[in-house]
Coordinates of C-alpha atoms in Angstrom, one line a residue:
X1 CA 14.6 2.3 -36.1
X2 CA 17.0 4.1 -33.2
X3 CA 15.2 3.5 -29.7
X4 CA 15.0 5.8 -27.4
X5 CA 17.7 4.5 -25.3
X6 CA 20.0 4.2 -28.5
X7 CA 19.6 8.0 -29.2
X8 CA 20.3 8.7 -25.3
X9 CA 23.4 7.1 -25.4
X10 CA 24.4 9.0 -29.3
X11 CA 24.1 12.1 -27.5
X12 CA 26.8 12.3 -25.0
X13 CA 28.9 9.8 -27.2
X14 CA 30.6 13.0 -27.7
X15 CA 33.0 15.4 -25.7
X16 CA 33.7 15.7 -22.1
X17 CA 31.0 12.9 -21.2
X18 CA 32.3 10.3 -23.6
X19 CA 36.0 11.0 -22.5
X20 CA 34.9 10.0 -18.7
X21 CA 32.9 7.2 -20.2
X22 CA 36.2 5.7 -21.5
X23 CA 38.2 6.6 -18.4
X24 CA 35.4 4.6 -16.3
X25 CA 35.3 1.9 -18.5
X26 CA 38.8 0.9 -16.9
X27 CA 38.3 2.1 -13.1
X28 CA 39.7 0.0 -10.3
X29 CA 39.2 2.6 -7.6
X30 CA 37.9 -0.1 -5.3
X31 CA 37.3 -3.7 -5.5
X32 CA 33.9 -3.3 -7.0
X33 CA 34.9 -4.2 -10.9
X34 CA 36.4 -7.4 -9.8
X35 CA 33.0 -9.1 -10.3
X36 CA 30.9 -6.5 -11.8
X37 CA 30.2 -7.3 -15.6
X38 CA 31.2 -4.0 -16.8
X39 CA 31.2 -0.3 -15.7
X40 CA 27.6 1.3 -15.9
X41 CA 27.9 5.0 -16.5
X42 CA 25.3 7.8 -17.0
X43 CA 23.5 8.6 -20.1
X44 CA 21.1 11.5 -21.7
X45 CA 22.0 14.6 -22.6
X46 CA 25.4 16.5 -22.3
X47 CA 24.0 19.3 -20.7
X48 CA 21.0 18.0 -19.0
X49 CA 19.0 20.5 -16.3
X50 CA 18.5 17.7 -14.2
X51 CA 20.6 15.1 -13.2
X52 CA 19.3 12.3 -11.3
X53 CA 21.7 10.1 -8.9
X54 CA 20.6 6.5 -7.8
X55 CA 22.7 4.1 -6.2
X56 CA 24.4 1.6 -8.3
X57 CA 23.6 -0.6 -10.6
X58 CA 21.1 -3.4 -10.9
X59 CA 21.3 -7.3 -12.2
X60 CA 19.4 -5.5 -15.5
X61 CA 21.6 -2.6 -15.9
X62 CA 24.9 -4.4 -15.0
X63 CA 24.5 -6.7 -17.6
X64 CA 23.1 -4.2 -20.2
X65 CA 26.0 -1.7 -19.6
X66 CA 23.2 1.4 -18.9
X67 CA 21.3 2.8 -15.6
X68 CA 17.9 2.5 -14.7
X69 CA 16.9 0.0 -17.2
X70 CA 15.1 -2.6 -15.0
X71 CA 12.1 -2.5 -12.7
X72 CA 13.3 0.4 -10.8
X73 CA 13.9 2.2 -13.9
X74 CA 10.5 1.1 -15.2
X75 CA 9.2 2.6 -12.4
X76 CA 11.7 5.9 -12.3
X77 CA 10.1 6.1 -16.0
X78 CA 6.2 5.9 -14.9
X79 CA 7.2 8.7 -12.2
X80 CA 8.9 10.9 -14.1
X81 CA 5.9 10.9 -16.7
X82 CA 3.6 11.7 -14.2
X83 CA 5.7 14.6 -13.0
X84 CA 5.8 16.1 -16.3
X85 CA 9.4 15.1 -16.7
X86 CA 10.5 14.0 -19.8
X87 CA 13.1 11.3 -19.2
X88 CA 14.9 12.0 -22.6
X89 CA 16.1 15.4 -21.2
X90 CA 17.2 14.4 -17.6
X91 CA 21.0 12.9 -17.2
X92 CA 20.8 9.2 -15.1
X93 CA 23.4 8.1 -13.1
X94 CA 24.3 6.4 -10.2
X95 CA 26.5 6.8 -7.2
X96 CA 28.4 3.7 -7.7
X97 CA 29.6 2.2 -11.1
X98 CA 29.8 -1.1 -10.1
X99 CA 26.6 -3.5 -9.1
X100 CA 28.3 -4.7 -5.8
X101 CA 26.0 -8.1 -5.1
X102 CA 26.6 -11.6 -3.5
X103 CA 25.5 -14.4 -5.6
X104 CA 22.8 -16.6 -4.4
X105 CA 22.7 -19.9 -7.1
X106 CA 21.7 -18.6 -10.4
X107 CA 20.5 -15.3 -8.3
X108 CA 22.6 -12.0 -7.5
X109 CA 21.3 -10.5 -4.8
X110 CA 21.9 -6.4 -4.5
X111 CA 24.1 -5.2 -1.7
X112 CA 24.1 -2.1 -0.5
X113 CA 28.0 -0.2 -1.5
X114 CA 29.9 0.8 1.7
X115 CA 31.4 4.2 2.5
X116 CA 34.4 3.3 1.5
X117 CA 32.8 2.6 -1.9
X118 CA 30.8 5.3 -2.4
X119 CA 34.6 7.8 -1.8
X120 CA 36.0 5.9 -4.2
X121 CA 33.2 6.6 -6.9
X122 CA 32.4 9.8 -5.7
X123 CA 35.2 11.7 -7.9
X124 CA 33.2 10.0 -11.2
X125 CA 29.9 12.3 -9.7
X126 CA 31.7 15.1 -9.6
X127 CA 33.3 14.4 -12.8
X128 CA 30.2 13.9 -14.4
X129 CA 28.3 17.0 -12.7
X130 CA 31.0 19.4 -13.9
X131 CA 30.8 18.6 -17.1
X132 CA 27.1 18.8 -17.3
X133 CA 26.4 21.6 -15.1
X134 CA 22.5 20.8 -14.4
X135 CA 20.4 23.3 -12.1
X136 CA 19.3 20.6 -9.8
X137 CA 20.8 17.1 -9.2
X138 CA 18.4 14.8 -7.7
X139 CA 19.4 12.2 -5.3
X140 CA 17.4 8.9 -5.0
X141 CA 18.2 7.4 -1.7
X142 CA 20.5 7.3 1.0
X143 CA 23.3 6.3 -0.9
X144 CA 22.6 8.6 -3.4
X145 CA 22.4 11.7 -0.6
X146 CA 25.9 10.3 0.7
X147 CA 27.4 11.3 -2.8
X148 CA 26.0 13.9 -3.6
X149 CA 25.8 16.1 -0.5
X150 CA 29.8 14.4 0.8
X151 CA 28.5 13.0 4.1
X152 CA 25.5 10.7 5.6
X153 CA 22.7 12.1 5.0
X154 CA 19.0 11.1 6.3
X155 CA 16.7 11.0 3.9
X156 CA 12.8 11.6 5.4
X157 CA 14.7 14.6 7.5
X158 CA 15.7 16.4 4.0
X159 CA 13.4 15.2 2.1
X160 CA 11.3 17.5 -0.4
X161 CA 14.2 21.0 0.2
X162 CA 15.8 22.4 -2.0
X163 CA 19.5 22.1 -0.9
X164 CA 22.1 24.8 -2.1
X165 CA 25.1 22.2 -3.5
X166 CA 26.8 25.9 -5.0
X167 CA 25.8 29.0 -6.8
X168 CA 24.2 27.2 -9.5
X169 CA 23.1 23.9 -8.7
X170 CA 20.7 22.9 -5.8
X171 CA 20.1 19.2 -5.1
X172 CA 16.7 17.8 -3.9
X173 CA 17.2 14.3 -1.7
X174 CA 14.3 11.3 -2.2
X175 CA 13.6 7.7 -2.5
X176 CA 14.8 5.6 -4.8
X177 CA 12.7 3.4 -6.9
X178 CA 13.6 -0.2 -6.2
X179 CA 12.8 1.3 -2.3
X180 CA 9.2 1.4 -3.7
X181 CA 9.2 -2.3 -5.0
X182 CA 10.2 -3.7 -2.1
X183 CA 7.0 -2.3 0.4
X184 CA 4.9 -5.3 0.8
X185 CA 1.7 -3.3 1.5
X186 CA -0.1 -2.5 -1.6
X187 CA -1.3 0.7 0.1
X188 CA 1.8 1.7 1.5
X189 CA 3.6 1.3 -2.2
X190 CA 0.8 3.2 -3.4
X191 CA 1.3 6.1 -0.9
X192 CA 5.5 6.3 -1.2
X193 CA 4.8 6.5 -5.0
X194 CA 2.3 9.3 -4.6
X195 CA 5.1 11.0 -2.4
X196 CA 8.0 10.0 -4.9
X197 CA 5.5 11.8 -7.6
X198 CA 5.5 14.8 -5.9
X199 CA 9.4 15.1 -5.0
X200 CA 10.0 14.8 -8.6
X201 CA 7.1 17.2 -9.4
X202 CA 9.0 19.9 -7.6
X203 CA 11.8 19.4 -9.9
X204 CA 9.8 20.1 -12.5
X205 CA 8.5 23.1 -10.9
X206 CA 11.9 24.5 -10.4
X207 CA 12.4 23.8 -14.0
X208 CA 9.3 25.6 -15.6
X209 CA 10.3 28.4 -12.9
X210 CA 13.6 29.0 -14.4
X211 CA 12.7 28.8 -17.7
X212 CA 10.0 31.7 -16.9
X213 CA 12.6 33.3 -15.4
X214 CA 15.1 33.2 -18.4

Protein backbone atom coordinates (compact mmCIF):
# COMPACT_ATOMS: atom_id res chain seq x y z
CA UNK A 1 0.00 0.00 0.00
CA UNK A 2 1.31 3.81 -1.05
CA UNK A 3 1.59 5.92 2.29
CA UNK A 4 0.59 9.08 2.44
CA UNK A 5 3.92 10.50 2.22
CA UNK A 6 4.70 8.23 -0.81
CA UNK A 7 1.70 9.71 -2.81
CA UNK A 8 2.87 13.33 -1.57
CA UNK A 9 6.08 12.99 -3.07
CA UNK A 10 4.29 11.10 -6.68
CA UNK A 11 2.60 14.32 -7.06
CA UNK A 12 5.03 16.90 -7.74
CA UNK A 13 7.45 14.18 -9.20
CA UNK A 14 6.36 15.90 -12.19
CA UNK A 15 6.99 19.31 -14.07
CA UNK A 16 8.29 22.52 -12.82
CA UNK A 17 8.72 21.13 -9.07
CA UNK A 18 10.52 18.00 -9.99
CA UNK A 19 12.88 19.99 -12.38
CA UNK A 20 14.04 22.21 -9.14
CA UNK A 21 14.03 19.05 -7.11
CA UNK A 22 16.86 17.84 -9.38
CA UNK A 23 18.61 21.20 -9.69
CA UNK A 24 18.67 21.23 -5.62
CA UNK A 25 19.68 17.88 -5.37
CA UNK A 26 23.31 19.27 -6.55
CA UNK A 27 23.26 22.93 -4.80
CA UNK A 28 26.48 24.28 -3.40
CA UNK A 29 25.25 27.79 -2.82
CA UNK A 30 26.86 27.87 0.57
CA UNK A 31 28.81 25.50 2.61
CA UNK A 32 25.77 23.88 4.05
CA UNK A 33 25.85 20.48 1.76
CA UNK A 34 29.31 19.77 2.88
CA UNK A 35 27.99 17.83 5.84
CA UNK A 36 24.39 17.68 5.33
CA UNK A 37 23.29 14.04 4.22
CA UNK A 38 21.36 15.14 1.20
CA UNK A 39 19.26 18.10 -0.02
CA UNK A 40 15.69 18.12 1.69
CA UNK A 41 13.18 19.80 -0.66
CA UNK A 42 9.41 20.51 -0.45
CA UNK A 43 6.72 18.10 -1.13
CA UNK A 44 2.71 18.05 -1.70
CA UNK A 45 0.92 19.24 -4.29
CA UNK A 46 2.11 21.20 -7.42
CA UNK A 47 -0.28 23.79 -6.97
CA UNK A 48 -0.94 23.81 -3.39
CA UNK A 49 -3.06 27.05 -1.78
CA UNK A 50 -0.90 27.01 0.97
CA UNK A 51 2.51 26.80 1.29
CA UNK A 52 4.13 26.46 4.59
CA UNK A 53 7.91 27.61 5.16
CA UNK A 54 9.97 26.21 8.26
CA UNK A 55 13.46 26.57 8.78
CA UNK A 56 15.60 23.83 7.70
CA UNK A 57 15.84 20.49 8.17
CA UNK A 58 15.91 18.29 11.11
CA UNK A 59 18.24 15.03 12.28
CA UNK A 60 14.72 13.04 10.94
CA UNK A 61 14.17 14.73 7.83
CA UNK A 62 17.89 15.18 6.84
CA UNK A 63 18.32 11.63 6.90
CA UNK A 64 14.99 10.71 5.32
CA UNK A 65 15.47 13.19 2.35
CA UNK A 66 11.70 14.93 3.14
CA UNK A 67 10.50 18.00 5.59
CA UNK A 68 8.64 17.92 8.53
CA UNK A 69 8.85 14.31 9.25
CA UNK A 70 9.98 14.25 12.85
CA UNK A 71 8.65 15.55 16.10
CA UNK A 72 8.07 18.99 14.84
CA UNK A 73 6.38 17.62 12.01
CA UNK A 74 4.39 15.24 14.24
CA UNK A 75 3.30 18.13 15.88
CA UNK A 76 2.88 20.57 12.55
CA UNK A 77 0.55 17.41 11.65
CA UNK A 78 -1.66 17.38 15.04
CA UNK A 79 -2.00 21.37 14.42
CA UNK A 80 -2.88 21.41 11.15
CA UNK A 81 -5.74 18.71 11.90
CA UNK A 82 -7.10 20.73 14.46
CA UNK A 83 -7.23 23.72 12.20
CA UNK A 84 -9.13 21.93 9.67
CA UNK A 85 -6.13 21.77 7.46
CA UNK A 86 -5.56 18.88 5.59
CA UNK A 87 -1.92 18.37 5.36
CA UNK A 88 -2.13 16.31 2.02
CA UNK A 89 -3.15 19.65 0.17
CA UNK A 90 -0.66 22.21 1.81
CA UNK A 91 3.06 22.38 0.06
CA UNK A 92 5.97 21.96 3.07
CA UNK A 93 9.13 23.38 2.81
CA UNK A 94 11.77 25.00 4.43
CA UNK A 95 13.91 28.02 4.20
CA UNK A 96 17.10 26.27 4.22
CA UNK A 97 17.87 22.91 2.35
CA UNK A 98 20.54 21.88 4.35
CA UNK A 99 20.28 20.73 8.24
CA UNK A 100 23.22 23.00 9.28
CA UNK A 101 24.13 21.22 12.91
CA UNK A 102 27.33 20.55 15.09
CA UNK A 103 27.85 17.14 16.09
CA UNK A 104 27.80 16.28 19.71
CA UNK A 105 29.14 12.25 19.95
CA UNK A 106 26.61 10.16 18.40
CA UNK A 107 24.25 13.45 18.67
CA UNK A 108 23.68 16.37 15.99
CA UNK A 109 22.60 19.19 17.63
CA UNK A 110 20.40 21.81 15.27
CA UNK A 111 21.94 25.19 14.63
CA UNK A 112 20.29 27.91 13.76
CA UNK A 113 21.30 28.98 9.55
CA UNK A 114 22.89 32.43 9.39
CA UNK A 115 21.98 35.28 7.06
CA UNK A 116 24.32 34.51 4.83
CA UNK A 117 22.63 31.09 4.56
CA UNK A 118 19.33 31.86 4.44
CA UNK A 119 20.40 34.49 0.86
CA UNK A 120 21.85 31.77 -0.51
CA UNK A 121 18.71 29.44 -0.25
CA UNK A 122 16.43 32.08 -0.61
CA UNK A 123 16.35 31.90 -4.62
CA UNK A 124 15.10 27.91 -4.04
CA UNK A 125 11.81 29.82 -2.12
CA UNK A 126 11.22 31.86 -4.71
CA UNK A 127 11.76 29.09 -7.10
CA UNK A 128 9.55 27.01 -5.50
CA UNK A 129 6.68 29.74 -4.75
CA UNK A 130 6.56 30.67 -8.51
CA UNK A 131 5.95 27.54 -9.59
CA UNK A 132 3.27 26.82 -7.16
CA UNK A 133 1.55 30.08 -6.90
CA UNK A 134 -0.33 29.43 -3.43
CA UNK A 135 -2.71 32.23 -1.94
CA UNK A 136 -0.97 32.32 1.31
CA UNK A 137 2.61 31.12 2.24
CA UNK A 138 2.93 30.52 5.80
CA UNK A 139 6.00 31.21 7.61
CA UNK A 140 6.99 29.22 10.87
CA UNK A 141 9.51 31.17 12.66
CA UNK A 142 12.03 33.70 12.45
CA UNK A 143 14.01 32.13 10.02
CA UNK A 144 11.20 31.27 8.12
CA UNK A 145 9.88 35.28 8.16
CA UNK A 146 13.56 36.26 7.08
CA UNK A 147 12.86 34.33 3.68
CA UNK A 148 9.92 34.82 3.03
CA UNK A 149 9.29 38.54 3.68
CA UNK A 150 13.50 39.36 2.38
CA UNK A 151 14.58 41.02 5.61
CA UNK A 152 14.49 40.27 9.64
CA UNK A 153 11.47 40.11 10.68
CA UNK A 154 10.01 39.79 14.41
CA UNK A 155 7.81 37.40 14.79
CA UNK A 156 5.23 38.16 18.08
CA UNK A 157 5.16 41.96 16.39
CA UNK A 158 3.57 40.36 12.93
CA UNK A 159 2.24 37.66 14.16
CA UNK A 160 -1.51 36.59 13.24
CA UNK A 161 -1.69 39.63 9.84
CA UNK A 162 -2.20 38.96 6.89
CA UNK A 163 0.82 40.36 5.00
CA UNK A 164 0.48 41.46 1.17
CA UNK A 165 3.81 39.42 -0.39
CA UNK A 166 2.10 40.68 -4.12
CA UNK A 167 -1.22 40.78 -5.85
CA UNK A 168 -1.90 37.22 -5.24
CA UNK A 169 -0.19 35.82 -2.43
CA UNK A 170 -0.37 37.09 1.23
CA UNK A 171 1.92 35.48 3.84
CA UNK A 172 0.88 34.95 7.54
CA UNK A 173 4.27 34.86 10.00
CA UNK A 174 4.11 32.20 13.31
CA UNK A 175 5.99 29.83 15.36
CA UNK A 176 7.52 27.00 14.32
CA UNK A 177 6.86 23.64 15.77
CA UNK A 178 10.05 22.40 17.29
CA UNK A 179 9.77 26.17 19.16
CA UNK A 180 6.77 24.47 20.92
CA UNK A 181 8.79 21.26 22.03
CA UNK A 182 11.35 23.05 23.49
CA UNK A 183 9.01 25.17 26.37
CA UNK A 184 9.64 23.39 29.50
CA UNK A 185 6.40 24.44 31.12
CA UNK A 186 3.68 22.04 30.45
CA UNK A 187 1.23 25.04 30.65
CA UNK A 188 3.13 27.31 28.70
CA UNK A 189 3.53 24.49 25.72
CA UNK A 190 -0.10 24.07 26.13
CA UNK A 191 -0.91 27.83 25.66
CA UNK A 192 1.74 28.49 22.44
CA UNK A 193 0.01 25.41 20.92
CA UNK A 194 -3.45 26.82 21.49
CA UNK A 195 -2.03 30.06 19.81
CA UNK A 196 -0.11 28.08 16.92
CA UNK A 197 -3.82 26.42 16.44
CA UNK A 198 -5.38 29.49 15.87
CA UNK A 199 -2.58 31.19 13.40
CA UNK A 200 -3.12 28.21 11.25
CA UNK A 201 -6.86 28.39 11.76
CA UNK A 202 -6.82 31.72 10.06
CA UNK A 203 -5.32 30.14 7.17
CA UNK A 204 -7.93 27.99 6.88
CA UNK A 205 -10.36 30.79 7.11
CA UNK A 206 -8.77 32.65 4.33
CA UNK A 207 -9.07 29.41 2.41
CA UNK A 208 -12.87 28.52 2.92
CA UNK A 209 -13.29 32.51 2.26
CA UNK A 210 -11.83 32.27 -1.11
CA UNK A 211 -13.37 29.33 -2.12
CA UNK A 212 -16.90 31.13 -1.20
CA UNK A 213 -15.67 33.76 -3.02
CA UNK A 214 -14.84 31.78 -6.30
Amino acid sequence: MTSRREALRGDIETGAIATLREEAAGCRACPLWKDATQTVFGEGPPHARIMLVGEQPGDKEDLAGQPFVGPAGQMLDRALEEAGIDRGKVYVTNAVKHFKFVPRGKIRLHQKPATPEIRACRPWYERERAAIKPMLVVAMGATAAQSVLGKVTPINKNRGQLIDLDEATKALVTVHPSYLLRLPDEEAKAREYERFVDDLKLAAGLLRKSAHAA
